[in-house]
PDB file of C-alpha atoms in Angstrom:
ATOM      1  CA  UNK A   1      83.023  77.338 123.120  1.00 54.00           C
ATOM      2  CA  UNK A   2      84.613  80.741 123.196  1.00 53.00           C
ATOM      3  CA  UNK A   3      87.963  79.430 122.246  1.00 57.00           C
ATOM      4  CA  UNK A   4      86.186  77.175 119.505  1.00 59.00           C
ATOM      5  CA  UNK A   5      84.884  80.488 117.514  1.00 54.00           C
ATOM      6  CA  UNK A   6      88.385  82.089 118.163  1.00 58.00           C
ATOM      7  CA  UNK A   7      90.453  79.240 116.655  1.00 62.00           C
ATOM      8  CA  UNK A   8      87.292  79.567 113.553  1.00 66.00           C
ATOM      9  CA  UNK A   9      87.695  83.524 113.219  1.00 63.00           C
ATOM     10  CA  UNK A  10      91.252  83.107 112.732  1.00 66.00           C
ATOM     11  CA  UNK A  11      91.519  80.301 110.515  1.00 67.00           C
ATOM     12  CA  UNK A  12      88.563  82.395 108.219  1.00 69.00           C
ATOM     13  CA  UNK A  13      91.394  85.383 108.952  1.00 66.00           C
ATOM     14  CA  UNK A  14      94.096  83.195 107.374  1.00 67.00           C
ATOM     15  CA  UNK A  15      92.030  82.157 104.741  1.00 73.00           C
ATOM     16  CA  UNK A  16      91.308  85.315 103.559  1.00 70.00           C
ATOM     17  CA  UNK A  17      95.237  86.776 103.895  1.00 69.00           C
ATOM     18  CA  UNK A  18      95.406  83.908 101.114  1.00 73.00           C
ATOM     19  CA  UNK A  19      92.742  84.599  98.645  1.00 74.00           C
ATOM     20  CA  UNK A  20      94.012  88.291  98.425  1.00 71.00           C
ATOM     21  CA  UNK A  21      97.585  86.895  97.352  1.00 71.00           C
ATOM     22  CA  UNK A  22      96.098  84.895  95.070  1.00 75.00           C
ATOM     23  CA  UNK A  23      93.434  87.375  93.497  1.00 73.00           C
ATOM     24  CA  UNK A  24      96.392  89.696  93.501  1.00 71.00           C
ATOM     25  CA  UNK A  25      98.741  87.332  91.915  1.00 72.00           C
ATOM     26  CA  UNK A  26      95.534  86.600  89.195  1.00 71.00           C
ATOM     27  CA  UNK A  27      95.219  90.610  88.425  1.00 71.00           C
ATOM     28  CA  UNK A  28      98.733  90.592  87.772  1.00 67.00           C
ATOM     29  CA  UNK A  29      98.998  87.786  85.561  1.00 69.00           C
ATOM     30  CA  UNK A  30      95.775  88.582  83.540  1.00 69.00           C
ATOM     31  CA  UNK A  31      96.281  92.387  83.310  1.00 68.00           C
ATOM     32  CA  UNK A  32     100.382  92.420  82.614  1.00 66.00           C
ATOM     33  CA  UNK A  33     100.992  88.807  80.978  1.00 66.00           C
ATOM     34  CA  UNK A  34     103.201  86.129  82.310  1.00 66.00           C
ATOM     35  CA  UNK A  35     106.083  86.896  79.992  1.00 68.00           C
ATOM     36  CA  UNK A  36     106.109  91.163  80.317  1.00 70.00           C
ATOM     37  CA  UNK A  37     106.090  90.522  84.178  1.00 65.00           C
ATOM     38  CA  UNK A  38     109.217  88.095  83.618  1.00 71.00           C
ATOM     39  CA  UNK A  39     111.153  90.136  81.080  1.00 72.00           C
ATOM     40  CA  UNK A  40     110.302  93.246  83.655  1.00 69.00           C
ATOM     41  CA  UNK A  41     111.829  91.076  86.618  1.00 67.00           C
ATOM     42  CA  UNK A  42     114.964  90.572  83.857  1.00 69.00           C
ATOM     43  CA  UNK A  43     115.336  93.893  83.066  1.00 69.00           C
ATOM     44  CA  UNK A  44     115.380  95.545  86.713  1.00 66.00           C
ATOM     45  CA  UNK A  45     118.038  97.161  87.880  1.00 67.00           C
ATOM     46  CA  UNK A  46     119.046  95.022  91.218  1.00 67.00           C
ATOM     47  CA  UNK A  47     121.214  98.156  92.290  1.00 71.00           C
ATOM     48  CA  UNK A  48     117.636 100.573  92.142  1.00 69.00           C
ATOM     49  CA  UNK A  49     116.020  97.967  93.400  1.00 67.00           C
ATOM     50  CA  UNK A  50     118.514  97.771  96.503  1.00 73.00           C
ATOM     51  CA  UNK A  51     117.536 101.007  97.415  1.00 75.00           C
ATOM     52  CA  UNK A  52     113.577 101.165  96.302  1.00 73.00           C
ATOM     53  CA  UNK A  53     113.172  98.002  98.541  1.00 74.00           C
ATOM     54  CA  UNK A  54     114.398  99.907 102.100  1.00 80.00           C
ATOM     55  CA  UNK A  55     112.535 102.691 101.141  1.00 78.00           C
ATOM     56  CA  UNK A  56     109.297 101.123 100.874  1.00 76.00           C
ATOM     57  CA  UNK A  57     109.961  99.406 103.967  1.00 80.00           C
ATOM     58  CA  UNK A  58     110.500 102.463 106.119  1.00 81.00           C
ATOM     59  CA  UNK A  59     107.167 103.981 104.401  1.00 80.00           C
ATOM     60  CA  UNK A  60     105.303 100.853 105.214  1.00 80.00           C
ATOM     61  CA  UNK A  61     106.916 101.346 109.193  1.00 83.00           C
ATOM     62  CA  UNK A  62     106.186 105.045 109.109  1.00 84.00           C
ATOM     63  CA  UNK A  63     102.424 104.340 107.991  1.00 83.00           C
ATOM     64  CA  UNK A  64     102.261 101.827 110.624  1.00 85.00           C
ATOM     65  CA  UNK A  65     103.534 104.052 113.150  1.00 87.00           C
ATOM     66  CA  UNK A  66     101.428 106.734 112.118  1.00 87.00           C
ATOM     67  CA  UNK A  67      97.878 104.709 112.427  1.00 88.00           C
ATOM     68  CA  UNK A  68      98.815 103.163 115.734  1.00 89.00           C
ATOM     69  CA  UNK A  69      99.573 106.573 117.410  1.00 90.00           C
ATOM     70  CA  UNK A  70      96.115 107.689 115.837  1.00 90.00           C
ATOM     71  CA  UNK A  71      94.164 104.822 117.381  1.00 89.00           C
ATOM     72  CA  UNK A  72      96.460 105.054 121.163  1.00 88.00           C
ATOM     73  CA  UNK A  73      95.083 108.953 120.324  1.00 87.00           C
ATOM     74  CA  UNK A  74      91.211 107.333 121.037  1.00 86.00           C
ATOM     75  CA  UNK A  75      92.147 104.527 123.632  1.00 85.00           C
ATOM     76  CA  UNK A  76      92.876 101.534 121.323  1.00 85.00           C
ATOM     77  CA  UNK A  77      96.126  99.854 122.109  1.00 85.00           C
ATOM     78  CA  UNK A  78      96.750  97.318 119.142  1.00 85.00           C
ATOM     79  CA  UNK A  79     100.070  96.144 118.782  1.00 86.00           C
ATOM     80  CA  UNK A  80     102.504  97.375 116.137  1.00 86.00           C
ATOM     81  CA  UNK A  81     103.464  94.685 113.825  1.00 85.00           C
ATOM     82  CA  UNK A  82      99.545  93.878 113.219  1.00 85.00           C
ATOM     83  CA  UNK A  83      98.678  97.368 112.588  1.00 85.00           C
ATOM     84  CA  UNK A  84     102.374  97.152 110.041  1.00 85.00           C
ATOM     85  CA  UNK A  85     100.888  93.864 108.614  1.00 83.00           C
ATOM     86  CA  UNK A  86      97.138  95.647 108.257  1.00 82.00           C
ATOM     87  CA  UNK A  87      98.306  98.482 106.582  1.00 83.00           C
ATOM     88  CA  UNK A  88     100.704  96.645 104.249  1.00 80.00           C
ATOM     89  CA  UNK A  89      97.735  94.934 103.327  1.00 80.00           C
ATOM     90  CA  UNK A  90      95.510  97.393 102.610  1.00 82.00           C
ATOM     91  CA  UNK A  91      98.264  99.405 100.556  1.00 79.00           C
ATOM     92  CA  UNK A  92      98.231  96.181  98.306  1.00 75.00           C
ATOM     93  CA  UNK A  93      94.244  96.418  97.938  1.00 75.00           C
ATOM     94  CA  UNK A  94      94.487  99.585  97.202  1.00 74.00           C
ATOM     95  CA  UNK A  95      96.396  98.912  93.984  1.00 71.00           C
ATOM     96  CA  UNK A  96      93.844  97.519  92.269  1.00 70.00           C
ATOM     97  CA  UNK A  97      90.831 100.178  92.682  1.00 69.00           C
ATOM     98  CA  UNK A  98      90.278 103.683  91.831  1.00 66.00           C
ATOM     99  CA  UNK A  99      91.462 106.570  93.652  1.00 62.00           C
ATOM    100  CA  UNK A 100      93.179 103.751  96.318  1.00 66.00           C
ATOM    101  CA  UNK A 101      89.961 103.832  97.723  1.00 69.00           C
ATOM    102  CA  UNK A 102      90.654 100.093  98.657  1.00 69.00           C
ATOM    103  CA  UNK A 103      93.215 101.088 101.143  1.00 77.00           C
ATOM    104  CA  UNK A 104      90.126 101.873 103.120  1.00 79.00           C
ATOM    105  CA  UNK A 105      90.203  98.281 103.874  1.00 79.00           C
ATOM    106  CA  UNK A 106      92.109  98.673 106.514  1.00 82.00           C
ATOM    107  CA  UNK A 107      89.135  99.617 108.143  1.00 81.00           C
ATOM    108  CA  UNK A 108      87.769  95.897 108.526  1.00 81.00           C
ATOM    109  CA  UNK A 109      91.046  94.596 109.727  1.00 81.00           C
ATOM    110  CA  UNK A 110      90.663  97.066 112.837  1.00 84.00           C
ATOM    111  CA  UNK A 111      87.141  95.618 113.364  1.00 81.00           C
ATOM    112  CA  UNK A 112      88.818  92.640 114.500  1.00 78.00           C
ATOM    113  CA  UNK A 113      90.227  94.377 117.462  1.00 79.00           C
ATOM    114  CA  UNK A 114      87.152  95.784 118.740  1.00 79.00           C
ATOM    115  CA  UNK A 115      87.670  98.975 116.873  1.00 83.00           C
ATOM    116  CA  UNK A 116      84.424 100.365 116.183  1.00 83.00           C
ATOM    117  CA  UNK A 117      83.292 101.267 112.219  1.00 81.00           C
ATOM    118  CA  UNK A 118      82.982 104.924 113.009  1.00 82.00           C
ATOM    119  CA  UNK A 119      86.382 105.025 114.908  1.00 84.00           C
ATOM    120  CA  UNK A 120      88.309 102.896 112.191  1.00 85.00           C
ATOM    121  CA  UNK A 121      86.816 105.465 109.721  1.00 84.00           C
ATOM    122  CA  UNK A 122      88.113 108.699 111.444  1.00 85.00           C
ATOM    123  CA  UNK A 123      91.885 106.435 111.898  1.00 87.00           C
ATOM    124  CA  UNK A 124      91.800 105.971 107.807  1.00 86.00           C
ATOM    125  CA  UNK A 125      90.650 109.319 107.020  1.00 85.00           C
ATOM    126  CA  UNK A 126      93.174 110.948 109.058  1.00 87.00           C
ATOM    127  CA  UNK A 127      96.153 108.832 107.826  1.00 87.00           C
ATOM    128  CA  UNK A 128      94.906 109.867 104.076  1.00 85.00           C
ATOM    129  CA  UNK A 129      95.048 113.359 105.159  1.00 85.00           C
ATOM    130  CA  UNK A 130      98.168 113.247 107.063  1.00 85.00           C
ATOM    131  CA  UNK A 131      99.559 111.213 103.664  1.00 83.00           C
ATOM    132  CA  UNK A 132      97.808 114.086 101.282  1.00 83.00           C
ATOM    133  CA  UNK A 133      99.363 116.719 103.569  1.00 84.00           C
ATOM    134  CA  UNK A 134     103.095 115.344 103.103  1.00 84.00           C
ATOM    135  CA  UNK A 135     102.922 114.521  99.779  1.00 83.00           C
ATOM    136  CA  UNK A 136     102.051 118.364  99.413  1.00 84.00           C
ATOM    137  CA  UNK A 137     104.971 119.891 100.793  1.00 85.00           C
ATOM    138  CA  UNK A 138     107.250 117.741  98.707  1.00 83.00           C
ATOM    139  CA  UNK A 139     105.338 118.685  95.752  1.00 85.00           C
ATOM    140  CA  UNK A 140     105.294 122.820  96.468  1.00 84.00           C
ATOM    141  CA  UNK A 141     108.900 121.500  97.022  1.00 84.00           C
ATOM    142  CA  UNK A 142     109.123 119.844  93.686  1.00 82.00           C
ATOM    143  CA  UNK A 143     107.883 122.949  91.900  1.00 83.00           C
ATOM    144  CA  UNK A 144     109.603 125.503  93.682  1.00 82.00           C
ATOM    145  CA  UNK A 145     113.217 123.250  92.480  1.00 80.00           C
ATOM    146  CA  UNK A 146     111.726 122.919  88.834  1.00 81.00           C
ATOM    147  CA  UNK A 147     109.735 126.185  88.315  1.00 81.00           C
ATOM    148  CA  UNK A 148     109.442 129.371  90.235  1.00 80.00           C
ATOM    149  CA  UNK A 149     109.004 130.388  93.377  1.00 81.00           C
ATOM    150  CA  UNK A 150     105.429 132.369  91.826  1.00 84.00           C
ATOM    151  CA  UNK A 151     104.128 128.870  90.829  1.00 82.00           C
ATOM    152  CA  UNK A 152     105.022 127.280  94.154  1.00 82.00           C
ATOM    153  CA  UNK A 153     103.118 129.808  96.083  1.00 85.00           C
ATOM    154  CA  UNK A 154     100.263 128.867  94.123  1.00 87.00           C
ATOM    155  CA  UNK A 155     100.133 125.757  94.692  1.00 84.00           C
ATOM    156  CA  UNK A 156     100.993 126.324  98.521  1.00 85.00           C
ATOM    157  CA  UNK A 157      98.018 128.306  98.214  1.00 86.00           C
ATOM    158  CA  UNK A 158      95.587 126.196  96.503  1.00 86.00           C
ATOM    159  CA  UNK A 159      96.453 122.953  98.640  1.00 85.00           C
ATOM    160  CA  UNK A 160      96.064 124.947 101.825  1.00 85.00           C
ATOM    161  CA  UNK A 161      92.342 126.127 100.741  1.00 86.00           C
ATOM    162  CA  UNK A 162      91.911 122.375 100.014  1.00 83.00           C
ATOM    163  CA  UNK A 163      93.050 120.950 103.401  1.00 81.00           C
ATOM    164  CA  UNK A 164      91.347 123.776 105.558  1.00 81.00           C
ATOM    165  CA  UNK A 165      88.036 123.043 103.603  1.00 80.00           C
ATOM    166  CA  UNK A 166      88.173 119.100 104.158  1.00 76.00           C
ATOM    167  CA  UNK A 167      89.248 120.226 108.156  1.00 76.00           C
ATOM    168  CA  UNK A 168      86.396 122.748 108.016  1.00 76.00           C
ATOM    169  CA  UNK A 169      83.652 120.266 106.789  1.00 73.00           C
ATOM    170  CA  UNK A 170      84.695 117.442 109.500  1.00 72.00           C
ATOM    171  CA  UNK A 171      84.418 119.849 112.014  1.00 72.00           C
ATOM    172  CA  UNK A 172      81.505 121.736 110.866  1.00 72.00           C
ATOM    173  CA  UNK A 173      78.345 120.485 112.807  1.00 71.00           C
ATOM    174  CA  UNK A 174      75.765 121.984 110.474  1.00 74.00           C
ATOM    175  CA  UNK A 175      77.411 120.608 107.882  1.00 72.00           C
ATOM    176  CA  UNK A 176      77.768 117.441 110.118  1.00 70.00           C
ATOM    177  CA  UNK A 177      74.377 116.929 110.649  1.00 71.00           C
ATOM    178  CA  UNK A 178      72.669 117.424 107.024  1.00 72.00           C
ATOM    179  CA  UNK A 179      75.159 114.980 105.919  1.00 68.00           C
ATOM    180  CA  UNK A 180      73.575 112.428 108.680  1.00 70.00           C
ATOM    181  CA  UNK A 181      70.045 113.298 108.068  1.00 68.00           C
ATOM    182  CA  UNK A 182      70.462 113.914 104.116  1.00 63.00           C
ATOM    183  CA  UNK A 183      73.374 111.470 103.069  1.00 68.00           C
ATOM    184  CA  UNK A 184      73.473 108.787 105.740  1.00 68.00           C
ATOM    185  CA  UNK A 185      70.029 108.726 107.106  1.00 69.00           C
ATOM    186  CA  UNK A 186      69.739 105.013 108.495  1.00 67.00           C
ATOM    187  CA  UNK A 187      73.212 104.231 108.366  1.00 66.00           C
ATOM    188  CA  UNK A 188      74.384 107.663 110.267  1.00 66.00           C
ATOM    189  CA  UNK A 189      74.478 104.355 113.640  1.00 68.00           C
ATOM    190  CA  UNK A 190      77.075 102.853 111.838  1.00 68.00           C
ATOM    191  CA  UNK A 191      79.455 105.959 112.218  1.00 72.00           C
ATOM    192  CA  UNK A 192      79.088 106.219 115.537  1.00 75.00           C
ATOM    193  CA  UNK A 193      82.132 107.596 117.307  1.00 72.00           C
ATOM    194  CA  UNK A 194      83.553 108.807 114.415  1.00 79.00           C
ATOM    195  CA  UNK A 195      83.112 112.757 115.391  1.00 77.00           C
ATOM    196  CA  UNK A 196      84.875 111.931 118.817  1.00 80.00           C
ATOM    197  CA  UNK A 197      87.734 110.133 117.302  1.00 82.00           C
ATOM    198  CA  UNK A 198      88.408 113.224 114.692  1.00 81.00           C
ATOM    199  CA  UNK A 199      88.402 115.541 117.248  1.00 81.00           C
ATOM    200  CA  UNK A 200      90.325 113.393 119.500  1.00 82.00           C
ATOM    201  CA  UNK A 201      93.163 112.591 117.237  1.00 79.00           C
TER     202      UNK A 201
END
């Protein structure tokens, strides 16, 4: 019986993998046309695309890496290529909503390995943060090159306010608990384990 529903889970699993392609593939089509996506496929550069392609690839890995050592950080062992294959995944989501919010998705495919809603949600959060943080330094980077070193500082300045108040807020238990009893209310149980994990990680 138990092997029945686990053979049933995963061919609902595969199912799914395929309906994303194909909504994906539909998005594409409807939003870009047939014929720009083919004349864009004509046009490309195969040498840039040579070296966009590995690059990609090793961000895809480095995500990957990044949300597995975040979930061995609160106990879950899930191996590497699935976590690779989730994140991929949700990346592509992601596309296709504002603000990337869909790469949040990721959060369901981690439900399937007994990570718990709360936990998953700490894992994504984190990796958005850690993402946020790097993309800052190349960008105070970026504007120290182009500009000044004034205007970098700035922005060093700014971003750091903005990470320490996000860090300050998760970690903040007043704060914690009137977003529970004044945001969440009945649904605070579904987050459950999501303070340990933050802290944990």
């Amino acid at each position: 019986m138990e092997e029945e529903k686990t053979n049933s889970w995963k061919k609902i699993k595969n199912l799914l993998k395929i309906l994303v392609s194909i909504v994906i593939i539909y998005f594409l089509i409807r939003n870009i046309g047939l014929e720009k996506i083919w004349l864009a496929l004509k046009s490309t550069n195969l040498w840039i695309l040579s070296l966009v392609l590995p690059i990609k690839l090793v961000s895809l890995l480095l995500n990957g890496v990044n949300i597995t050592l975040f979930l061995q950080a609160i106990g879950k062992k899930i191996k590497f290529w699935k976590v690779v294959v989730w994140s991929n995944l949700a990346w592509s989501i992601g596309l296709f909503f504002p603000g990337r919010v869909g790469e949040f998705s990721i959060i369901y495919f981690l439900k399937s390995e007994n990570v718990e809603f709360g936990e998953s949600t700490a894992v994504a959060l984190l990796d958005k943060m850690t993402t946020f943080f790097v993309l800052s330094i190349l960008s105070i980077i970026g504007v120290f090159y182009y500009f000044n070193l004034t205007s970098a500082l700035w922005l060093a300045g700014v971003l750091i306010i903005m990470m320490g108040a996000n860090v300050a807020i998760f970690l903040n238990n007043r704060l914690r608990w009137w977003v529970k009893e004044y945001l969440l209310r009945k649904y605070a149980r579904l987050f459950k384990g999501f303070n340990d994990s933050f802290r944990k990680i």
